[in-house]
Amino acid sequence: MTAGHTELAVSRRCRALPVSPIRRLAPLADEAKRRGRRIIHLNIGQPDLQAPPSVAESIAGAAGRHLAYAPSRGLPEALDAWVTYYRHHGIEVEPGDIVITSGASEALSLAMIATCDPGDEILIPEPFYAPYQGTTAVAGLQLRTVPLGPGFTPPSPEAIRAAITPKTRAILICSPNNPTGTVYSREDLLALGEIVRETGIFLLSDETYREIVFDGPPAPSALSIPGLDDHVVVIDSISKRFNACGMRIGTIVSRNPAVMTAVADLAELRLAVPVIEQLAIAEALSAPEPYISTVVETYRQRVDALVTALSRIEGVTCHRPGGGFYVIAQLPVDDSEQFAAWLLRDFHVDGEAVMVTPMSDFYVTPGRGQDEIRLACVFDPETLTRAAGILEAGLAAYPSRRNA
Amino acid sequence: MTAGHTELAVSRRCRALPVSPIRRLAPLADEAKRRGRRIIHLNIGQPDLQAPPSVAESIAGAAGRHLAYAPSRGLPEALDAWVTYYRHHGIEVEPGDIVITSGASEALSLAMIATCDPGDEILIPEPFYAPYQGTTAVAGLQLRTVPLGPGFTPPSPEAIRAAITPKTRAILICSPNNPTGTVYSREDLLALGEIVRETGIFLLSDETYREIVFDGPPAPSALSIPGLDDHVVVIDSISKRFNACGMRIGTIVSRNPAVMTAVADLAELRLAVPVIEQLAIAEALSAPEPYISTVVETYRQRVDALVTALSRIEGVTCHRPGGGFYVIAQLPVDDSEQFAAWLLRDFHVDGEAVMVTPMSDFYVTPGRGQDEIRLACVFDPETLTRAAGILEAGLAAYPSRRNA
């Protein structure tokens, strides 16, 4: 076994990781920028809105602080702030039910490792947030999917039951959903609760977009369903609702003490989450209204503007999401990734191009999502409408457009 | 499979995680504080020193910034700052050889996952930083150890060769070492380099304490050994040298492009590291001298004071470390964890108690380290000398003291 001039191979698990579509398209976007194109980035859920003003004040105020390790589970101030926040949403939890994480991504990873062993199956409705696939793989889990219903409605209890096997250890939902906007109703959650109780498995619930719901109150939390204390593990984040992706603060919440002990053990291995951000989210989480309602109203207007503009395009089908801030559009093309690449490489309107996310990587079932794209509503309605216009013109000019 | 009132069990891998000795002792420390005791915390490597002043300025300056995701690999400013820092240490790397991480702990975790598959063996000289054990377990690796030589010298090349099996995929060293202070010389690294080249395995090198060396220049980096570009993966951190544990900024460095692609793929799953801290470390890494040399001189004085004080205690053997800021002392007790617990529960001098870390969890070989403790030199010499006095009085009063 001499390495010589051969590059030492990395692990098989890393060689098997899916390459994100954005990674494949990023060089084309960079190249387009070098050619002087302006790009409307509809491809990433990076809000353009500002965090609550109290966040900046808190950061400035903490600047001279001694930068010591926070406790692994989180600063008491941050844990208390989450408790108060959840209480405001009618959910009673204690600081011991919470561990502060580096964003929802770490929360998800810890939740998977705490609840599942390598080889266990995790069931995820499809399509799903693309990085779930890699996170599942790194945790050593087998990913099984159940398709969402027509119009991206939650899968039926029957469909879920049929997809559960003796190896299934957890179901992972995301509500409001990235990318589909699906909001699980209280009835949906009650039905899911019955299933996880009967089968003795965990319900992991990613509630990152909780308040961003367009027709009614915030999405009900899995924590609000009675009798599920042992089963429910909530993944949460301040990134989207409080416009602070770059702070990387999430949380994991469960009333199952064994789960929280396991999560705390895992959290101890990475020691702590940064102090400055934990202090700042204590401020963000108590941001006085109308902060959140303004955020929600902003996304409602944007989603409506984009859906309206897309629906007018011949051959495009588009579903108005119930929440979140993504819109999925079905295009008259056979391969939306090729189209997205073409949009960056070969098309512009007055020097302006659009970058979109092909949906195929949000599915694992082969062939699904091939004609779909995901668009993030992270610009004002005028920009989104202009972007839809560029998309329309692009489709008209696209050599591989599918005939009606 | 009905859960009923039975708590749903967490994963086997989490149930098998070692509980850290600190976790076991923490409730006793809390209880002592409730009884009004002041505790000198020698149990954790939490520096009392201040980060460079530029860090606070950078944080304050960035407070109002739009808190967007940084690139997964790190902000260009932070990557460039590491490149400049390494160049200052005579090491040429490019931004593409670096990924910014959430502390050295995430760097180590990513390095293990990128280089090793579940079931692969990783070889670590013993004793080692206790959390390595959990990180190894979560990554699914088998931990094998090779003992350090007499006086905590690096293991001999023969001992290392003898411990390598066909399943060994990587060796992990830490220099200067936590907990032993062992500094691997250039000759030690050259010998290690020959071994990893011959056997075609990776050399993971945790260099968190690089500059903190008491007799001579900073510890040589594994990156400075020629011909090892494919093999070496360095784990680094600003926490200890720049007194900013609470910022959680580390890095992973390798000139093996496949490793860095794998690490970047893994980093993409957790999206990014906080923006504010990345901007601030760009300042810290270029902190003008005498910042670092003052830090090193401070620890030299502390280590000397503590070693001197401990060496005077009858029955205590103590080794002056070559670097880092921990001191290991061998005590006339059969079970240093029981003694550490007793120190918190039953002993004080004028209301002051000491908390120390039992060394048994820094070993996996049964029976090793039972009479050793680790002390972190994170206080001024006077406090350390006083702490040694409390330890001496405690040993004299300890009912289970071993007879000479």
mmCIF file of C-alpha atoms in Angstrom, chain B residues 111-278:
data_model
loop_
_atom_site.group_PDB
_atom_site.id
_atom_site.type_symbol
_atom_site.label_atom_id
_atom_site.label_comp_id
_atom_site.label_asym_id
_atom_site.label_seq_id
_atom_site.Cartn_x
_atom_site.Cartn_y
_atom_site.Cartn_z
ATOM 1 C CA ALA B 111 -11.207 15.319 9.008
ATOM 2 C CA MET B 112 -12.158 11.914 10.393
ATOM 3 C CA ILE B 113 -15.272 11.586 8.232
ATOM 4 C CA ALA B 114 -13.443 12.768 5.106
ATOM 5 C CA THR B 115 -10.545 10.332 5.502
ATOM 6 C CA CYS B 116 -12.035 7.283 7.217
ATOM 7 C CA ASP B 117 -15.020 4.995 6.785
ATOM 8 C CA PRO B 118 -17.003 3.295 9.542
ATOM 9 C CA GLY B 119 -15.006 0.357 10.865
ATOM 10 C CA ASP B 120 -11.651 1.843 9.850
ATOM 11 C CA GLU B 121 -9.089 2.167 12.597
ATOM 12 C CA ILE B 122 -7.557 5.418 13.765
ATOM 13 C CA LEU B 123 -4.364 5.280 15.809
ATOM 14 C CA ILE B 124 -3.931 7.828 18.623
ATOM 15 C CA PRO B 125 -1.034 8.082 21.071
ATOM 16 C CA GLU B 126 -2.271 7.691 24.635
ATOM 17 C CA PRO B 127 -3.101 9.643 26.766
ATOM 18 C CA PHE B 128 -5.076 11.937 24.465
ATOM 19 C CA TYR B 129 -7.609 14.776 24.695
ATOM 20 C CA ALA B 130 -10.621 12.936 26.152
ATOM 21 C CA PRO B 131 -13.307 14.101 23.636
ATOM 22 C CA TYR B 132 -11.329 12.427 20.808
ATOM 23 C CA GLN B 133 -12.914 9.209 22.015
ATOM 24 C CA GLY B 134 -16.482 10.382 21.465
ATOM 25 C CA THR B 135 -15.671 12.077 18.172
ATOM 26 C CA THR B 136 -14.057 8.869 16.945
ATOM 27 C CA ALA B 137 -17.101 6.856 18.027
ATOM 28 C CA VAL B 138 -19.600 9.205 16.349
ATOM 29 C CA ALA B 139 -17.552 8.987 13.136
ATOM 30 C CA GLY B 140 -17.888 5.193 13.406
ATOM 31 C CA LEU B 141 -14.140 4.568 13.720
ATOM 32 C CA GLN B 142 -12.287 2.034 15.820
ATOM 33 C CA LEU B 143 -9.884 3.709 18.195
ATOM 34 C CA ARG B 144 -6.495 2.069 18.679
ATOM 35 C CA THR B 145 -3.837 3.562 20.883
ATOM 36 C CA VAL B 146 -0.086 3.480 21.191
ATOM 37 C CA PRO B 147 1.360 4.650 24.520
ATOM 38 C CA LEU B 148 3.506 7.767 24.704
ATOM 39 C CA GLY B 149 7.084 7.039 25.731
ATOM 40 C CA PRO B 150 8.607 7.651 29.179
ATOM 41 C CA GLY B 151 8.022 11.195 30.453
ATOM 42 C CA PHE B 152 5.262 11.639 27.852
ATOM 43 C CA THR B 153 7.731 11.625 24.944
ATOM 44 C CA PRO B 154 6.353 10.851 21.465
ATOM 45 C CA PRO B 155 5.928 7.134 20.818
ATOM 46 C CA SER B 156 8.864 5.545 19.011
ATOM 47 C CA PRO B 157 8.533 4.809 15.290
ATOM 48 C CA GLU B 158 8.791 1.109 16.136
ATOM 49 C CA ALA B 159 5.896 1.334 18.580
ATOM 50 C CA ILE B 160 3.790 3.166 15.995
ATOM 51 C CA ARG B 161 4.596 0.667 13.236
ATOM 52 C CA ALA B 162 3.706 -2.185 15.554
ATOM 53 C CA ALA B 163 0.308 -0.648 16.279
ATOM 54 C CA ILE B 164 -0.663 -0.140 12.625
ATOM 55 C CA THR B 165 -2.914 -2.850 11.181
ATOM 56 C CA PRO B 166 -4.312 -3.325 7.669
ATOM 57 C CA LYS B 167 -7.459 -1.542 8.892
ATOM 58 C CA THR B 168 -5.587 1.571 10.090
ATOM 59 C CA ARG B 169 -6.544 4.530 7.964
ATOM 60 C CA ALA B 170 -5.109 7.455 9.922
ATOM 61 C CA ILE B 171 -2.872 8.486 12.795
ATOM 62 C CA LEU B 172 -4.000 11.426 14.919
ATOM 63 C CA ILE B 173 -1.422 13.394 16.853
ATOM 64 C CA CYS B 174 -1.764 16.566 18.910
ATOM 65 C CA SER B 175 1.314 18.781 19.277
ATOM 66 C CA PRO B 176 1.797 20.544 21.620
ATOM 67 C CA ASN B 177 -0.300 17.950 23.298
ATOM 68 C CA ASN B 178 -3.397 18.336 25.390
ATOM 69 C CA PRO B 179 -3.077 16.913 28.077
ATOM 70 C CA THR B 180 0.619 15.954 28.205
ATOM 71 C CA GLY B 181 2.389 18.995 26.704
ATOM 72 C CA THR B 182 4.375 16.693 24.420
ATOM 73 C CA VAL B 183 5.900 18.600 21.504
ATOM 74 C CA TYR B 184 6.686 16.559 18.381
ATOM 75 C CA SER B 185 10.049 17.658 17.007
ATOM 76 C CA ARG B 186 10.815 17.930 13.308
ATOM 77 C CA GLU B 187 12.588 14.563 13.588
ATOM 78 C CA ASP B 188 9.506 13.012 15.174
ATOM 79 C CA LEU B 189 7.383 14.344 12.312
ATOM 80 C CA LEU B 190 9.866 13.147 9.677
ATOM 81 C CA ALA B 191 9.715 9.654 11.167
ATOM 82 C CA LEU B 192 5.905 9.783 11.270
ATOM 83 C CA GLY B 193 5.932 10.987 7.671
ATOM 84 C CA GLU B 194 7.936 7.974 6.575
ATOM 85 C CA ILE B 195 5.458 5.694 8.315
ATOM 86 C CA VAL B 196 2.329 7.244 6.789
ATOM 87 C CA ARG B 197 3.933 7.285 3.330
ATOM 88 C CA GLU B 198 4.959 3.651 3.566
ATOM 89 C CA THR B 199 1.612 2.493 4.873
ATOM 90 C CA GLY B 200 -0.471 4.808 2.690
ATOM 91 C CA ILE B 201 -2.455 6.326 5.545
ATOM 92 C CA PHE B 202 -3.385 9.845 6.656
ATOM 93 C CA LEU B 203 -1.668 11.927 9.315
ATOM 94 C CA LEU B 204 -4.194 14.085 11.163
ATOM 95 C CA SER B 205 -2.352 16.705 13.180
ATOM 96 C CA ASP B 206 -4.119 18.781 15.819
ATOM 97 C CA GLU B 207 -1.988 21.900 16.194
ATOM 98 C CA THR B 208 -4.327 23.968 18.352
ATOM 99 C CA TYR B 209 -1.536 24.921 20.784
ATOM 100 C CA ARG B 210 1.152 25.502 18.089
ATOM 101 C CA GLU B 211 2.890 28.612 19.469
ATOM 102 C CA ILE B 212 2.561 27.683 23.124
ATOM 103 C CA VAL B 213 5.997 26.043 23.468
ATOM 104 C CA PHE B 214 8.288 26.838 26.372
ATOM 105 C CA ASP B 215 11.779 25.945 25.170
ATOM 106 C CA GLY B 216 12.300 27.042 21.614
ATOM 107 C CA PRO B 217 10.285 28.048 18.567
ATOM 108 C CA PRO B 218 6.636 27.061 17.924
ATOM 109 C CA ALA B 219 5.970 23.357 17.433
ATOM 110 C CA PRO B 220 6.765 22.381 13.851
ATOM 111 C CA SER B 221 3.636 21.852 11.767
ATOM 112 C CA ALA B 222 3.021 18.585 9.941
ATOM 113 C CA LEU B 223 2.447 20.873 6.931
ATOM 114 C CA SER B 224 6.161 21.754 6.986
ATOM 115 C CA ILE B 225 7.339 18.185 6.342
ATOM 116 C CA PRO B 226 8.115 17.679 2.645
ATOM 117 C CA GLY B 227 6.528 14.905 0.619
ATOM 118 C CA LEU B 228 3.423 14.580 2.791
ATOM 119 C CA ASP B 229 0.976 16.738 0.851
ATOM 120 C CA ASP B 230 -1.359 13.813 0.215
ATOM 121 C CA HIS B 231 -1.224 12.576 3.787
ATOM 122 C CA VAL B 232 -1.364 15.548 6.116
ATOM 123 C CA VAL B 233 -4.589 17.081 7.387
ATOM 124 C CA VAL B 234 -4.051 19.802 9.986
ATOM 125 C CA ILE B 235 -6.663 20.669 12.584
ATOM 126 C CA ASP B 236 -6.219 24.170 13.926
ATOM 127 C CA SER B 237 -8.011 26.734 16.065
ATOM 128 C CA ILE B 238 -7.728 30.293 17.262
ATOM 129 C CA SER B 239 -9.294 29.398 20.617
ATOM 130 C CA LYS B 240 -6.234 28.932 22.779
ATOM 131 C CA ARG B 241 -3.511 31.042 21.188
ATOM 132 C CA PHE B 242 -5.824 34.013 20.666
ATOM 133 C CA ASN B 243 -7.939 33.502 23.782
ATOM 134 C CA ALA B 244 -11.201 33.317 21.946
ATOM 135 C CA CYS B 245 -12.708 29.897 22.759
ATOM 136 C CA GLY B 246 -16.164 31.458 22.699
ATOM 137 C CA MET B 247 -15.783 32.480 19.050
ATOM 138 C CA ARG B 248 -15.603 28.854 17.931
ATOM 139 C CA ILE B 249 -13.341 29.346 14.954
ATOM 140 C CA GLY B 250 -11.089 26.585 13.788
ATOM 141 C CA THR B 251 -9.768 25.434 10.472
ATOM 142 C CA ILE B 252 -8.828 22.339 8.546
ATOM 143 C CA VAL B 253 -5.867 22.492 6.180
ATOM 144 C CA SER B 254 -4.651 19.967 3.637
ATOM 145 C CA ARG B 255 -2.836 20.114 0.334
ATOM 146 C CA ASN B 256 -4.651 16.940 -0.773
ATOM 147 C CA PRO B 257 -7.338 18.344 -3.102
ATOM 148 C CA ALA B 258 -9.545 15.258 -2.767
ATOM 149 C CA VAL B 259 -9.584 15.679 1.003
ATOM 150 C CA MET B 260 -10.479 19.349 0.706
ATOM 151 C CA THR B 261 -13.261 18.574 -1.777
ATOM 152 C CA ALA B 262 -14.660 16.007 0.654
ATOM 153 C CA VAL B 263 -14.364 18.459 3.543
ATOM 154 C CA ALA B 264 -16.067 21.162 1.457
ATOM 155 C CA ASP B 265 -18.891 18.736 0.616
ATOM 156 C CA LEU B 266 -19.351 18.036 4.317
ATOM 157 C CA ALA B 267 -19.092 21.735 5.152
ATOM 158 C CA GLU B 268 -21.830 22.488 2.628
ATOM 159 C CA LEU B 269 -24.256 20.304 4.572
ATOM 160 C CA ARG B 270 -23.961 22.650 7.568
ATOM 161 C CA LEU B 271 -24.005 25.659 5.235
ATOM 162 C CA ALA B 272 -21.627 28.067 6.959
ATOM 163 C CA VAL B 273 -19.745 29.324 10.007
ATOM 164 C CA PRO B 274 -20.897 32.642 11.573
ATOM 165 C CA VAL B 275 -19.871 35.779 9.693
ATOM 166 C CA ILE B 276 -19.030 38.009 12.666
ATOM 167 C CA GLU B 277 -16.407 35.633 14.057
ATOM 168 C CA GLN B 278 -14.852 34.988 10.661
#
